[in-house]
């Protein structure tokens, strides 16, 4: 039996021999064997000079003159090929080294030719054609001009060092070959890890006794299980298991042997496994043993396991797979490059070195076993795809591009200096629109290298029929694009366009700005109609070392100047969108970042607006020339411009941290994405609270704190990431020692100061009342025990673009919940705008707003621990409530709200509940006052014609109820408050759109008539519809009577008390209604006088009685009722028998319609206060003296009681008047 190690060595030697033979056969296939050679024979070509390229350490030979084919044949004999030029540096070195060797000008053959297929150039060694350096109008491709040389001098318009195509043996001048010593190109196949693989459906020999499997691989990611090869259904195979090598010895992957060493990523590695069946084996990594295999694992399964997939499909499942697991599982695909795979023992040898470099078929070295390539791509060992690169040109199209699924279609475009814009689009041209959406492709982009699926600068995935890419100020060089069809495609078109900016003026034509040196007296006054170039002043700043920031300011003078700064070339405000003076521009550009937003590969900043005070800033600058433009659309005079350089800070490493003194601000500071600045503060024992505060400035900054060592954005003790540059961290009881601080940003910030201070202990107090949050203002130190919650709210005056609530810092675990209204587009309303009747309203103006509605939403926060965020898009105006709930106890947490108002959405106005603004009385009053043109208090027949009740005219004949030829207010009021009119008036105001109204709303109104709404609620839904109201209008009965103001059934003309429903008669005319009068037929004054006399008599009798005995006094008690009757008889005031009276007709000559007719109200009778009947009976008191002063009420009326305690009151309007008794 042959030893295991010997088997491996024998097979490797056998493979190497075959490879050398194969390389020789390849050399015979190059164009060097062309029989149409008329130049010098190969035996006459000699080596004139040999040199080593210091850039790649390769050897080059300069041959004597000869044809391209003869020179290529000689190159093979010299163990090389006609040179392959990979880049500009190599091209220049070849030209400098050989084109003028020995002081003789020469044209030089290189290895580029399209002799096999016109237009498809390939290098002599098989390298794909990527780099090119064609001369003007080359290649011309005239006739047999299929071979390329580097032009020497005397080539007319073709510049020396550039390329030109010639025929194989030009007769008009000699050409000298340049040989590059080295092997032919080595191809590999790249697998995407998704479904790429090779299947070899041949009768694979049976390996028994021993087996050796070898592969040369390169993986960008070694994680997971990735099969290199496997036979059939769970047969022998080799794979990577999380970076280690594994051998497939049985069905269960978990029991397969694994190496004890792993392989590296992104490097070529030769791995192997050698098995002696039943004895043992080992793994090899780059020829070194990497682990043993025990005898129980030294199996050689033959791939006939009989898995379910193979059994159910009925297939034989005996193929050999490369790049995936075997036939029994559509899984575990390989991702990376495979350069070679070999399987061998002492009887059989199979080896695939992938020498084809193109096509979908690969054969083993014996050409007996062919494999079908499914999706895998041909690449060079460095990963560069093997494809014919197609050059794209500005404003040109490339038509009729086709490819199969998995192909790599390679394109490139050379980007010139000062390229302002590059646009690329690719689309399918359809002849049959039924094929729409049938095609799909991915596109990868990279600058100065060829991209692939896992290494690229940009990607456009899943492009159905159309794709576009746009670059602003792309970097000079070559942009490569690889299109990978996911389906077979044809008729693909690619269009490219480049816009080239003008180069900057020479430095002599611009003014240099030197750090901190102002330039005064700058003026632009071009005049009306002047060309744009007269409206600008150009400056430049020569930056010779890395800067943290470069600031340019203008100030002083008069007029209006605008300012811009840019790398690449001078800013052009008259050919740039960003030169527009939009109202939002200043707000957007406050931090000087708009240039990078707008211009991609360039750095720029713009500042525009009124006045001459402007500032532009660039951050993170490398040495270069930076261009400044001052410009105006009008004129500006005597302004000053100055540049200020901020050099990189010294504390960008943790060991260089700057120590902060307590309470002392340090700054100003500025920063940009990628710049970290470190500080530290020494906290002594007994410190109650430590605060680190950022103040002033602009931009966006973050703070991180950690004890004893420097924090990072992922390793810290405390963090603050509140919006803006005003971050703050504060906490109680800091551990004594050195606290380190990291200040950084993912954007930019500037003019910031940092302060570390020791403060008194902060104690949070909360009484349960919701706390209002204001825009951008932090509330720090909030805390709560587990299970409790804190309430906050914000008030938005207008709808917002966004609303953000953030918590951070401290310790614990919280969650936030927010409730409020958000805006959403009302698409129904939007399409209604196009309705002919709705699109223009209000005298032709387009209807504003209206395309947004609001709805209530509940939002929960996201985040970890105390770092929680609520983001609300398009918040509506109004109140938002937020609750911070303690999942675990938390403390020292900061909360902040920030929002931006929208300028494009109108506020949502809450609809007002309809109310009754005019009742039937007010309707009548309005109509009477507006239609009574002659102001005589009544309406004539002509005036009545314009009276409208509920939108309808009234009839004069039915309104003039007393037939006097005119309408008094009471008559109009009777019509207005007729039950049908009253109900129509109320309902139309509560439901202007005739919608249903609840009975609750209707019954809550005040009516003049009686209505029962439950009787007409036919469907018992407690709502009254328009139709139900119409029925009630027809059936209702008017109970209101405008001629009976108090509703007591007595018309006002017959009612002595028209406002008192309890009184209607005053028989004795004393102003007191009969129902309330003591003696309805006797005036009350007479009764009061008689009462006084009786009282006097009573007093006299009391005096007489007091002289007698008490017993007799009891018998003479006074009978008051008898005395009252006696008084009536004595004074002849007793009521006489009533006689029939004629009704009094009250005729209204005129009426004051501003006075009210009151129905159902209690009458008020003001009686004089006559408590002292004796004095009133004996004499009429005199009026108070004029000089006597009384009390003045709220109406300015002066009143007094005189005599004192008499109950007699007097009034006057001013001191000059006499007192009048009331």
XYZ file of N, CA and C in Angstrom, residues 177-398:
666
model
N 9.340 45.189 -30.037
C 8.547 44.513 -29.012
C 9.118 44.690 -27.624
N 8.214 44.771 -26.632
C 8.603 44.816 -25.219
C 8.045 43.573 -24.546
N 8.931 42.757 -23.954
C 8.551 41.500 -23.328
C 8.494 41.682 -21.817
N 7.432 41.170 -21.211
C 7.309 41.138 -19.751
C 7.425 39.689 -19.325
N 8.487 39.383 -18.574
C 8.755 38.006 -18.166
C 7.771 37.605 -17.070
N 7.173 36.412 -17.213
C 6.223 35.935 -16.207
C 5.271 34.932 -16.803
N 4.454 34.336 -15.939
C 3.518 33.310 -16.361
C 2.285 33.927 -17.003
N 1.552 33.047 -17.668
C 0.273 33.474 -18.230
C -0.693 33.773 -17.094
N -1.742 34.496 -17.440
C -2.724 34.859 -16.437
C -3.370 33.613 -15.852
N -3.654 33.682 -14.568
C -4.287 32.581 -13.869
C -5.713 32.992 -13.539
N -6.690 32.303 -14.096
C -8.088 32.635 -13.851
C -8.619 31.890 -12.635
N -9.701 32.402 -12.105
C -10.411 31.747 -11.014
C -11.900 31.958 -11.237
N -12.702 31.263 -10.436
C -14.150 31.436 -10.477
C -14.613 31.999 -9.131
N -15.502 32.996 -9.219
C -16.035 33.624 -8.007
C -17.477 33.178 -7.813
N -17.780 32.701 -6.598
C -19.114 32.198 -6.241
C -19.752 33.171 -5.253
N -21.066 33.443 -5.442
C -21.716 34.488 -4.645
C -22.295 34.012 -3.329
N -22.270 32.719 -3.035
C -22.799 32.207 -1.781
C -24.304 32.055 -1.762
N -24.974 32.410 -2.857
C -26.434 32.289 -2.917
C -26.863 31.048 -3.689
N -26.441 30.970 -4.946
C -26.817 29.807 -5.750
C -25.776 29.463 -6.813
N -24.622 30.143 -6.814
C -23.586 29.836 -7.791
C -22.978 28.462 -7.501
N -22.764 27.682 -8.537
C -22.107 26.385 -8.365
C -21.717 25.812 -9.725
N -20.933 24.730 -9.689
C -20.578 23.958 -10.887
C -21.079 22.538 -10.678
N -21.680 21.978 -11.711
C -22.149 20.592 -11.639
C -21.464 19.803 -12.743
N -20.841 18.709 -12.351
C -20.127 17.848 -13.298
C -20.924 16.559 -13.404
N -21.710 16.472 -14.455
C -22.627 15.345 -14.636
C -21.965 14.304 -15.539
N -20.934 13.695 -15.027
C -20.188 12.665 -15.739
C -20.075 11.434 -14.839
N -19.570 10.362 -15.402
C -19.340 9.156 -14.608
C -18.039 9.335 -13.830
N -18.180 9.866 -12.648
C -17.013 10.119 -11.820
C -16.422 8.786 -11.359
N -15.082 8.645 -11.477
C -14.463 7.387 -11.031
C -14.734 7.127 -9.552
N -14.710 5.866 -9.167
C -14.921 5.489 -7.781
C -13.584 5.484 -7.052
N -13.550 6.270 -5.964
C -12.322 6.348 -5.170
C -12.460 5.418 -3.969
N -11.583 4.389 -3.929
C -11.612 3.387 -2.869
C -10.210 3.277 -2.288
N -10.138 3.055 -0.993
C -8.852 2.851 -0.336
C -8.262 4.131 0.187
N -8.096 5.104 -0.674
C -7.584 6.397 -0.216
C -8.056 7.486 -1.168
N -8.023 8.716 -0.661
C -8.459 9.856 -1.467
C -7.764 11.116 -0.944
N -7.422 12.012 -1.878
C -6.841 13.305 -1.533
C -7.644 14.394 -2.246
N -8.130 15.362 -1.496
C -8.908 16.477 -2.074
C -8.164 17.770 -1.754
N -7.867 18.546 -2.800
C -7.099 19.776 -2.646
C -7.841 20.920 -3.344
N -7.797 22.120 -2.747
C -8.426 23.293 -3.364
C -7.642 24.540 -2.982
N -7.590 25.484 -3.915
C -6.979 26.790 -3.667
C -8.109 27.810 -3.605
N -8.324 28.414 -2.433
C -9.534 29.208 -2.203
C -9.184 30.565 -1.595
N -10.155 31.482 -1.699
C -10.051 32.810 -1.092
C -11.457 33.233 -0.691
N -11.691 33.412 0.627
C -13.020 33.751 1.135
C -12.999 35.124 1.809
N -13.929 35.977 1.499
C -14.031 37.243 2.233
C -14.646 37.070 3.614
N -15.385 35.976 3.810
C -16.039 35.713 5.094
C -16.037 34.214 5.314
N -15.374 33.746 6.371
C -15.234 32.312 6.600
C -16.310 31.747 7.529
N -17.279 32.553 7.906
C -18.306 32.074 8.833
C -19.264 31.130 8.128
N -19.930 30.287 8.931
C -20.920 29.368 8.387
C -20.293 28.143 7.757
N -21.151 27.358 7.122
C -20.714 26.141 6.421
C -20.718 26.431 4.932
N -19.548 26.258 4.279
C -19.410 26.567 2.864
C -18.683 25.405 2.182
N -19.432 24.705 1.338
C -18.866 23.526 0.678
C -18.056 23.925 -0.546
N -16.846 23.352 -0.633
C -16.005 23.524 -1.823
C -16.369 22.464 -2.854
N -16.524 21.240 -2.411
C -16.933 20.168 -3.328
C -17.570 19.028 -2.540
N -18.462 18.285 -3.215
C -19.071 17.096 -2.622
C -19.552 16.190 -3.751
N -19.419 14.899 -3.546
C -19.900 13.915 -4.501
C -21.321 13.494 -4.173
N -22.184 13.591 -5.182
C -23.519 13.028 -5.122
C -24.312 13.387 -3.887
N -24.971 12.339 -3.326
C -25.894 12.498 -2.206
C -25.149 12.151 -0.916
N -24.602 13.209 -0.257
C -23.854 13.060 0.994
C -22.648 12.144 0.824
N -21.913 12.328 -0.301
C -20.674 11.586 -0.509
C -19.486 12.327 0.071
N -18.271 11.871 -0.317
C -17.061 12.529 0.192
C -17.031 14.000 -0.270
N -16.391 14.835 0.497
C -16.333 16.241 0.141
C -15.448 17.036 1.083
N -15.206 18.284 0.709
C -14.344 19.192 1.470
C -15.100 20.517 1.654
N -15.081 21.054 2.873
C -15.814 22.300 3.103
C -15.183 23.087 4.254
N -15.650 24.321 4.393
C -15.210 25.216 5.458
C -16.333 25.312 6.483
N -15.960 25.131 7.752
C -16.923 25.190 8.854
C -16.451 26.259 9.838
N -17.012 27.481 9.659
C -16.641 28.614 10.515
C -15.133 28.812 10.594
N -14.505 28.794 9.426
C -13.082 29.065 9.328
C -12.200 27.841 9.401
N -12.722 26.691 9.811
C -11.941 25.456 9.910
C -12.264 24.552 8.725
N -11.312 23.648 8.420
C -11.511 22.721 7.311
C -12.225 21.479 7.832
N -13.195 21.013 7.048
C -13.914 19.795 7.423
C -13.964 18.848 6.240
N -14.012 17.577 6.573
C -14.116 16.518 5.557
C -15.451 15.813 5.736
N -16.181 15.617 4.629
C -17.480 14.965 4.670
C -17.261 13.460 4.687
N -17.347 12.901 5.887
C -17.101 11.455 6.026
C -18.379 10.676 6.247
N -19.481 11.376 6.539
C -20.759 10.701 6.750
C -21.899 11.708 6.601
N -23.124 11.241 6.818
C -24.311 12.063 6.601
C -24.372 13.243 7.570
N -24.063 13.017 8.832
C -24.207 14.052 9.853
C -23.010 14.989 9.825
N -23.279 16.272 9.499
C -22.205 17.262 9.458
C -21.589 17.450 10.836
N -22.396 17.331 11.874
C -21.881 17.563 13.222
C -20.850 16.534 13.640
N -20.821 15.365 12.983
C -19.875 14.321 13.360
C -18.688 14.233 12.398
N -18.619 15.141 11.407
C -17.500 15.125 10.470
C -16.241 15.679 11.129
N -15.070 15.187 10.766
C -13.815 15.665 11.350
C -13.523 17.107 10.932
N -12.851 17.839 11.828
C -12.558 19.253 11.620
C -11.089 19.490 11.947
N -10.460 20.410 11.195
C -9.055 20.748 11.443
C -8.921 21.475 12.768
N -7.675 21.497 13.259
C -7.448 22.229 14.511
C -6.876 23.616 14.268
N -6.709 23.989 12.994
C -6.276 25.333 12.636
C -7.292 25.921 11.665
N -7.430 27.230 11.691
C -8.378 27.900 10.800
C -7.624 28.655 9.713
N -8.357 29.085 8.717
C -7.762 29.835 7.620
C -8.112 31.315 7.757
N -7.329 32.162 7.087
C -7.556 33.603 7.122
C -8.504 34.025 6.007
N -9.139 35.163 6.223
C -10.031 35.726 5.210
C -9.246 36.596 4.234
N -9.752 36.660 2.991
C -9.238 37.553 1.945
C -7.789 37.275 1.565
N -7.350 36.037 1.734
C -6.026 35.625 1.236
C -6.182 34.272 0.554
N -5.329 34.040 -0.455
C -5.365 32.757 -1.131
C -4.732 31.702 -0.223
N -5.433 30.583 -0.071
C -4.986 29.511 0.818
C -5.208 28.172 0.131
N -4.163 27.342 0.158
C -4.329 25.982 -0.359
C -4.669 25.071 0.809
N -5.818 24.398 0.718
C -6.229 23.469 1.766
C -6.350 22.081 1.156
N -6.164 21.071 1.986
C -6.243 19.698 1.497
C -6.639 18.774 2.630
N -7.196 17.610 2.245
C -7.461 16.532 3.180
C -6.973 15.240 2.521
N -6.317 14.421 3.302
C -5.793 13.145 2.815
C -6.363 12.047 3.696
N -6.997 11.044 3.068
C -7.692 9.992 3.814
C -7.160 8.631 3.375
N -6.764 7.788 4.356
C -6.498 6.376 4.134
C -7.654 5.622 4.776
N -8.522 5.054 3.949
C -9.789 4.502 4.426
C -9.557 3.495 5.534
N -10.261 3.707 6.668
C -10.179 2.815 7.813
C -8.922 2.960 8.636
N -8.002 3.796 8.192
C -6.730 3.959 8.908
C -6.664 5.324 9.598
N -6.905 6.378 8.806
C -6.827 7.723 9.358
C -6.511 8.719 8.263
N -6.186 9.939 8.667
C -5.868 10.962 7.695
C -5.470 12.246 8.389
N -5.355 13.336 7.592
C -4.949 14.624 8.170
C -5.382 15.757 7.237
N -5.380 16.943 7.786
C -5.657 18.159 7.011
C -4.358 18.902 6.751
N -4.333 19.632 5.656
C -3.176 20.456 5.313
C -3.651 21.889 5.016
N -2.914 22.894 5.500
C -3.133 24.299 5.145
C -1.815 24.840 4.626
N -1.797 25.187 3.338
C -0.573 25.648 2.678
C 0.580 24.680 2.910
N 0.294 23.367 2.786
C 1.317 22.325 2.892
C 1.675 21.920 4.304
N 1.140 22.605 5.304
C 1.446 22.275 6.692
C 0.264 21.542 7.315
N 0.586 20.477 8.118
C -0.473 19.712 8.749
C -1.287 20.586 9.692
N -2.605 20.380 9.656
C -3.509 21.209 10.453
C -4.487 20.350 11.236
N -4.124 19.123 11.534
C -4.991 18.286 12.339
C -5.094 16.880 11.797
N -5.240 15.918 12.709
C -5.337 14.509 12.338
C -6.792 14.074 12.262
N -6.996 12.963 11.516
C -8.324 12.362 11.394
C -8.235 10.935 11.905
N -9.085 10.601 12.859
C -9.064 9.280 13.455
C -9.598 8.232 12.478
N -9.299 6.983 12.780
C -9.653 5.879 11.883
C -11.159 5.735 11.725
N -11.904 6.008 12.802
C -13.361 5.866 12.690
C -13.992 6.949 11.827
N -13.234 8.027 11.534
C -13.720 9.073 10.644
C -13.116 8.973 9.253
N -12.242 7.995 9.028
C -11.549 7.863 7.747
C -12.403 7.042 6.791
N -13.547 7.579 6.443
C -14.469 6.920 5.533
C -14.471 7.632 4.190
N -14.856 6.904 3.130
C -14.975 7.497 1.800
C -16.374 7.171 1.283
N -17.399 7.950 1.729
C -18.765 7.671 1.270
C -18.892 7.940 -0.227
N -19.685 7.131 -0.907
C -19.769 7.169 -2.369
C -20.945 7.994 -2.889
N -21.619 8.764 -2.009
C -22.658 9.684 -2.471
C -23.955 9.015 -2.841
N -24.259 7.883 -2.239
C -25.505 7.164 -2.529
C -26.327 6.992 -1.259
N -26.387 8.042 -0.455
C -27.047 7.955 0.837
C -28.533 7.678 0.704
N -29.190 8.221 -0.290
C -30.623 8.013 -0.470
C -31.459 8.995 0.318
N -31.114 10.267 0.262
C -31.882 11.292 0.977
C -33.262 11.449 0.363
N -34.157 12.113 1.100
C -35.532 12.284 0.647
C -35.601 13.016 -0.686
N -34.767 14.061 -0.829
C -34.813 14.834 -2.067
C -34.510 13.971 -3.273
N -33.472 13.166 -3.148
C -33.099 12.307 -4.282
C -34.112 11.182 -4.480
N -34.607 10.627 -3.380
C -35.555 9.523 -3.492
C -36.846 9.997 -4.153
N -37.375 11.138 -3.728
C -38.637 11.614 -4.265
C -38.499 12.092 -5.705
N -37.342 12.669 -6.050
C -37.165 13.145 -7.413
C -36.886 12.018 -8.397
N -36.407 10.894 -7.909
C -36.086 9.782 -8.785
C -34.779 9.963 -9.543
N -34.036 11.042 -9.239
C -32.773 11.286 -9.926
C -31.670 10.430 -9.319
N -30.598 10.229 -10.115
C -29.509 9.373 -9.653
C -28.682 10.047 -8.571
N -28.567 11.378 -8.637
C -27.836 12.140 -7.618
C -26.399 11.644 -7.475
N -25.717 11.435 -8.602
C -24.335 10.949 -8.550
C -23.360 11.968 -9.146
N -23.801 13.238 -9.318
C -22.937 14.255 -9.899
C -21.905 14.738 -8.880
N -20.871 15.354 -9.407
C -19.894 16.006 -8.557
C -20.188 17.507 -8.562
N -20.275 18.091 -7.375
C -20.600 19.509 -7.239
C -19.385 20.275 -6.738
N -19.199 21.458 -7.290
C -18.192 22.401 -6.808
C -18.922 23.699 -6.452
N -18.710 24.200 -5.225
C -19.323 25.454 -4.808
C -20.606 25.287 -4.023
N -21.020 24.049 -3.733
C -22.212 23.820 -2.917
C -22.179 22.418 -2.349
N -23.099 22.177 -1.408
C -23.269 20.828 -0.885
C -23.851 19.955 -1.988
N -23.828 18.646 -1.802
C -24.194 17.725 -2.875
C -25.656 17.757 -3.254
N -26.087 16.709 -3.963
C -27.420 16.659 -4.535
C -28.507 16.554 -3.481
N -28.169 16.105 -2.274
C -29.191 15.878 -1.266
C -29.653 17.132 -0.540
N -29.026 18.278 -0.797
C -29.409 19.498 -0.069
C -29.053 20.712 -0.910
N -30.060 21.553 -1.165
C -29.823 22.801 -1.896
C -29.409 23.871 -0.880
N -28.169 23.739 -0.374
C -27.761 24.585 0.741
C -26.246 24.666 0.817
N -25.793 25.450 1.790
C -24.369 25.559 2.127
C -23.505 25.891 0.918
N -23.896 26.990 0.225
C -23.151 27.437 -0.950
C -21.861 28.134 -0.530
N -20.892 28.105 -1.412
C -19.588 28.715 -1.177
C -19.623 30.181 -1.630
N -19.037 31.078 -0.815
C -18.925 32.482 -1.193
C -17.446 32.863 -1.187
N -16.930 33.152 -2.369
C -15.527 33.505 -2.505
C -15.008 33.027 -3.853
N -13.677 32.900 -3.932
C -13.046 32.501 -5.190
C -12.386 31.138 -5.031
N -12.492 30.336 -6.076
C -11.817 29.033 -6.135
C -10.928 29.041 -7.373
N -9.623 28.809 -7.158
C -8.667 28.824 -8.265
C -8.451 27.427 -8.851
N -8.575 26.409 -7.998
C -8.383 25.042 -8.490
C -8.988 24.057 -7.511
N -9.417 22.908 -8.034
C -9.926 21.795 -7.228
C -9.385 20.508 -7.835
N -8.844 19.632 -6.998
C -8.354 18.341 -7.494
C -8.763 17.238 -6.538
N -9.070 16.062 -7.116
C -9.414 14.863 -6.355
C -8.588 13.719 -6.963
N -7.870 12.990 -6.099
C -6.959 11.976 -6.668
C -6.672 10.862 -5.670
N -6.216 9.749 -6.188
C -5.539 8.690 -5.437
C -4.575 8.017 -6.401
N -4.074 6.813 -6.059
C -3.070 6.183 -6.904
C -3.643 5.689 -8.227
N -4.995 5.650 -8.364
C -5.606 5.145 -9.588
C -6.222 6.245 -10.446
N -6.761 7.275 -9.828
C -7.500 8.294 -10.579
C -7.030 9.693 -10.178
N -7.174 10.602 -11.134
C -6.838 11.999 -10.854
C -7.786 12.908 -11.634
N -8.497 13.759 -10.895
C -9.364 14.764 -11.496
C -8.884 16.140 -11.005
N -8.706 17.093 -11.952
C -8.210 18.416 -11.559
C -8.826 19.482 -12.457
N -9.397 20.496 -11.799
C -9.945 21.647 -12.529
C -9.153 22.897 -12.115
N -8.407 23.467 -13.083
C -7.618 24.674 -12.819
C -8.260 25.922 -13.394
N -9.398 25.771 -14.042
C -10.186 26.909 -14.546
C -9.329 27.830 -15.424
N -8.763 27.248 -16.461
C -7.897 28.002 -17.365
C -8.665 28.671 -18.497
N -9.946 28.359 -18.647
C -10.693 28.883 -19.795
C -10.816 30.414 -19.762
N -11.151 30.952 -18.618
C -11.276 32.398 -18.493
C -12.561 32.973 -19.061
N -13.376 32.166 -19.711
C -14.641 32.646 -20.255
C -15.534 31.461 -20.551
N -16.816 31.745 -20.768
C -17.762 30.701 -21.112
C -18.396 30.075 -19.894
N -19.335 29.153 -20.148
C -20.088 28.508 -19.073
C -19.690 27.051 -18.895
N -18.576 26.618 -19.528
C -18.095 25.234 -19.418
C -16.640 25.263 -18.959
N -16.318 24.399 -18.039
C -14.933 24.227 -17.618
C -14.608 22.738 -17.629
N -13.400 22.403 -18.048
C -12.997 21.000 -18.169
C -11.827 20.717 -17.244
N -11.703 19.441 -16.876
C -10.552 19.069 -16.068
C -9.324 19.025 -16.963
N -8.157 18.789 -16.365
C -6.916 18.868 -17.122
C -6.812 17.804 -18.204
N -7.576 16.713 -18.056
C -7.544 15.674 -19.087
C -8.598 15.894 -20.160
N -9.418 16.932 -19.941
C -10.496 17.273 -20.870
C -11.513 16.143 -21.014
N -11.637 15.319 -19.962
C -12.602 14.218 -19.979
C -13.874 14.546 -19.183
N -13.739 15.417 -18.198
C -14.873 15.686 -17.316
C -15.208 17.179 -17.381
N -16.324 17.448 -18.023
C -16.757 18.840 -18.192
C -17.756 19.228 -17.095
N -17.587 20.440 -16.638
C -18.519 20.965 -15.639
C -19.293 22.153 -16.195
N -20.573 22.229 -15.829
C -21.416 23.357 -16.235
C -21.403 24.416 -15.136
N -21.008 25.614 -15.544
C -20.915 26.725 -14.578
C -22.274 27.399 -14.467
N -22.821 27.435 -13.257
C -24.118 28.057 -13.013
C -23.926 29.308 -12.140
N -23.853 30.455 -12.800
C -23.803 31.724 -12.082
C -22.424 32.196 -11.684
N -21.471 31.316 -11.450
C -20.148 31.742 -11.008
C -19.486 32.595 -12.091
N -18.664 33.558 -11.658
C -18.071 34.538 -12.579
C -16.573 34.294 -12.728
N -16.083 34.492 -13.940
C -14.656 34.418 -14.198
C -13.977 35.667 -13.652
N -12.911 35.438 -12.893
C -12.188 36.567 -12.298
C -10.686 36.296 -12.375
N -9.945 37.397 -12.185
C -8.498 37.281 -11.998
C -8.245 36.924 -10.532
N -7.031 36.504 -10.194
C -6.757 36.151 -8.791
C -7.005 37.295 -7.806
N -6.941 38.544 -8.281
C -7.219 39.660 -7.377
C -8.706 39.991 -7.295
N -9.536 39.191 -7.949
C -10.970 39.393 -7.901
C -11.524 40.206 -9.050
N -10.658 40.748 -9.879
C -11.115 41.523 -11.022
C -11.824 40.604 -12.007
N -13.000 41.007 -12.432
C -13.755 40.138 -13.322
C -13.087 40.077 -14.689
N -13.228 38.939 -15.310
C -12.716 38.740 -16.666
C -13.861 39.052 -17.617
N -13.814 40.258 -18.154
C -14.870 40.670 -19.064
C -14.318 41.745 -19.973
N -14.879 41.823 -21.164
C -14.488 42.868 -22.098
C -15.085 44.181 -21.612
N -14.242 45.107 -21.197
C -14.721 46.381 -20.675
C -15.154 47.277 -21.822
N -16.332 47.848 -21.704
C -16.877 48.758 -22.706
C -16.780 50.179 -22.161
N -16.133 51.055 -22.916
C -15.972 52.419 -22.470
C -17.222 53.233 -22.805
N -17.636 54.033 -21.847
C -18.785 54.920 -22.012
C -18.276 56.350 -22.193
N -18.986 57.122 -23.011
C -18.603 58.494 -23.293
C -19.793 59.415 -23.011
N -19.456 60.638 -22.632
C -20.493 61.598 -22.268
C -21.414 61.888 -23.438
N -22.717 61.911 -23.122
C -23.763 62.247 -24.079
C -23.816 61.266 -25.245
N -23.452 60.012 -24.980
C -23.530 58.959 -25.984
C -24.244 57.755 -25.399
N -24.863 56.977 -26.278
C -25.570 55.773 -25.872
C -24.842 54.533 -26.371
N -24.946 53.477 -25.593
C -24.491 52.152 -26.025
C -25.736 51.281 -26.132
